[in-house]
């Protein structure tokens, strides 16, 4: 497995969010970039759960049979 490569990014955030990140950073002794990394990871995990739930609700009862697929592919 490859080592996690980190990339530097630049973002523009609203002052209220920056102030909150500074406060959390001071209270917990962690960097603002670490806070942002954790927030993005949390967002992506939540999105993955939401997307997985949406996929689990999909119905696949209307799929063609193997013979119908062969006909479709050969057309």
mmCIF file of C-alpha atoms in Angstrom, residues 28-75:
data_model
loop_
_atom_site.group_PDB
_atom_site.id
_atom_site.type_symbol
_atom_site.label_atom_id
_atom_site.label_comp_id
_atom_site.label_asym_id
_atom_site.label_seq_id
_atom_site.Cartn_x
_atom_site.Cartn_y
_atom_site.Cartn_z
ATOM 1 C CA UNK A 28 -7.126 21.551 21.291
ATOM 2 C CA UNK A 29 -3.529 22.344 20.373
ATOM 3 C CA UNK A 30 -3.896 21.212 16.769
ATOM 4 C CA UNK A 31 -3.228 23.035 13.523
ATOM 5 C CA UNK A 32 -5.922 24.642 11.404
ATOM 6 C CA UNK A 33 -4.893 22.413 8.503
ATOM 7 C CA UNK A 34 -5.498 19.356 10.692
ATOM 8 C CA UNK A 35 -8.948 20.678 11.592
ATOM 9 C CA UNK A 36 -9.730 21.236 7.913
ATOM 10 C CA UNK A 37 -8.434 17.767 7.008
ATOM 11 C CA UNK A 38 -10.646 16.173 9.671
ATOM 12 C CA UNK A 39 -13.662 18.208 8.539
ATOM 13 C CA UNK A 40 -13.195 17.188 4.910
ATOM 14 C CA UNK A 41 -12.733 13.528 5.885
ATOM 15 C CA UNK A 42 -15.894 13.687 7.997
ATOM 16 C CA UNK A 43 -17.835 15.285 5.136
ATOM 17 C CA UNK A 44 -16.647 12.664 2.654
ATOM 18 C CA UNK A 45 -17.518 9.794 5.006
ATOM 19 C CA UNK A 46 -21.018 11.217 5.509
ATOM 20 C CA UNK A 47 -21.422 11.619 1.747
ATOM 21 C CA UNK A 48 -20.309 8.024 1.207
ATOM 22 C CA UNK A 49 -22.904 6.794 3.723
ATOM 23 C CA UNK A 50 -25.618 8.904 2.060
ATOM 24 C CA UNK A 51 -24.665 7.672 -1.416
ATOM 25 C CA UNK A 52 -24.560 4.046 -0.211
ATOM 26 C CA UNK A 53 -28.058 4.395 1.261
ATOM 27 C CA UNK A 54 -29.321 5.837 -2.025
ATOM 28 C CA UNK A 55 -27.754 2.959 -3.951
ATOM 29 C CA UNK A 56 -29.244 0.400 -1.570
ATOM 30 C CA UNK A 57 -32.731 1.746 -2.330
ATOM 31 C CA UNK A 58 -32.332 1.220 -6.079
ATOM 32 C CA UNK A 59 -34.293 -1.637 -7.603
ATOM 33 C CA UNK A 60 -32.717 -3.832 -10.228
ATOM 34 C CA UNK A 61 -35.770 -5.953 -11.036
ATOM 35 C CA UNK A 62 -36.150 -4.493 -14.510
ATOM 36 C CA UNK A 63 -32.773 -5.613 -15.870
ATOM 37 C CA UNK A 64 -32.779 -7.593 -19.111
ATOM 38 C CA UNK A 65 -32.013 -11.300 -19.158
ATOM 39 C CA UNK A 66 -28.623 -12.532 -20.374
ATOM 40 C CA UNK A 67 -30.101 -13.349 -23.794
ATOM 41 C CA UNK A 68 -31.575 -9.855 -24.064
ATOM 42 C CA UNK A 69 -28.188 -8.357 -23.139
ATOM 43 C CA UNK A 70 -26.517 -10.385 -25.873
ATOM 44 C CA UNK A 71 -29.040 -9.074 -28.373
ATOM 45 C CA UNK A 72 -28.483 -5.500 -27.196
ATOM 46 C CA UNK A 73 -24.696 -5.846 -27.354
ATOM 47 C CA UNK A 74 -24.745 -7.371 -30.818
ATOM 48 C CA UNK A 75 -26.928 -4.639 -32.324
#
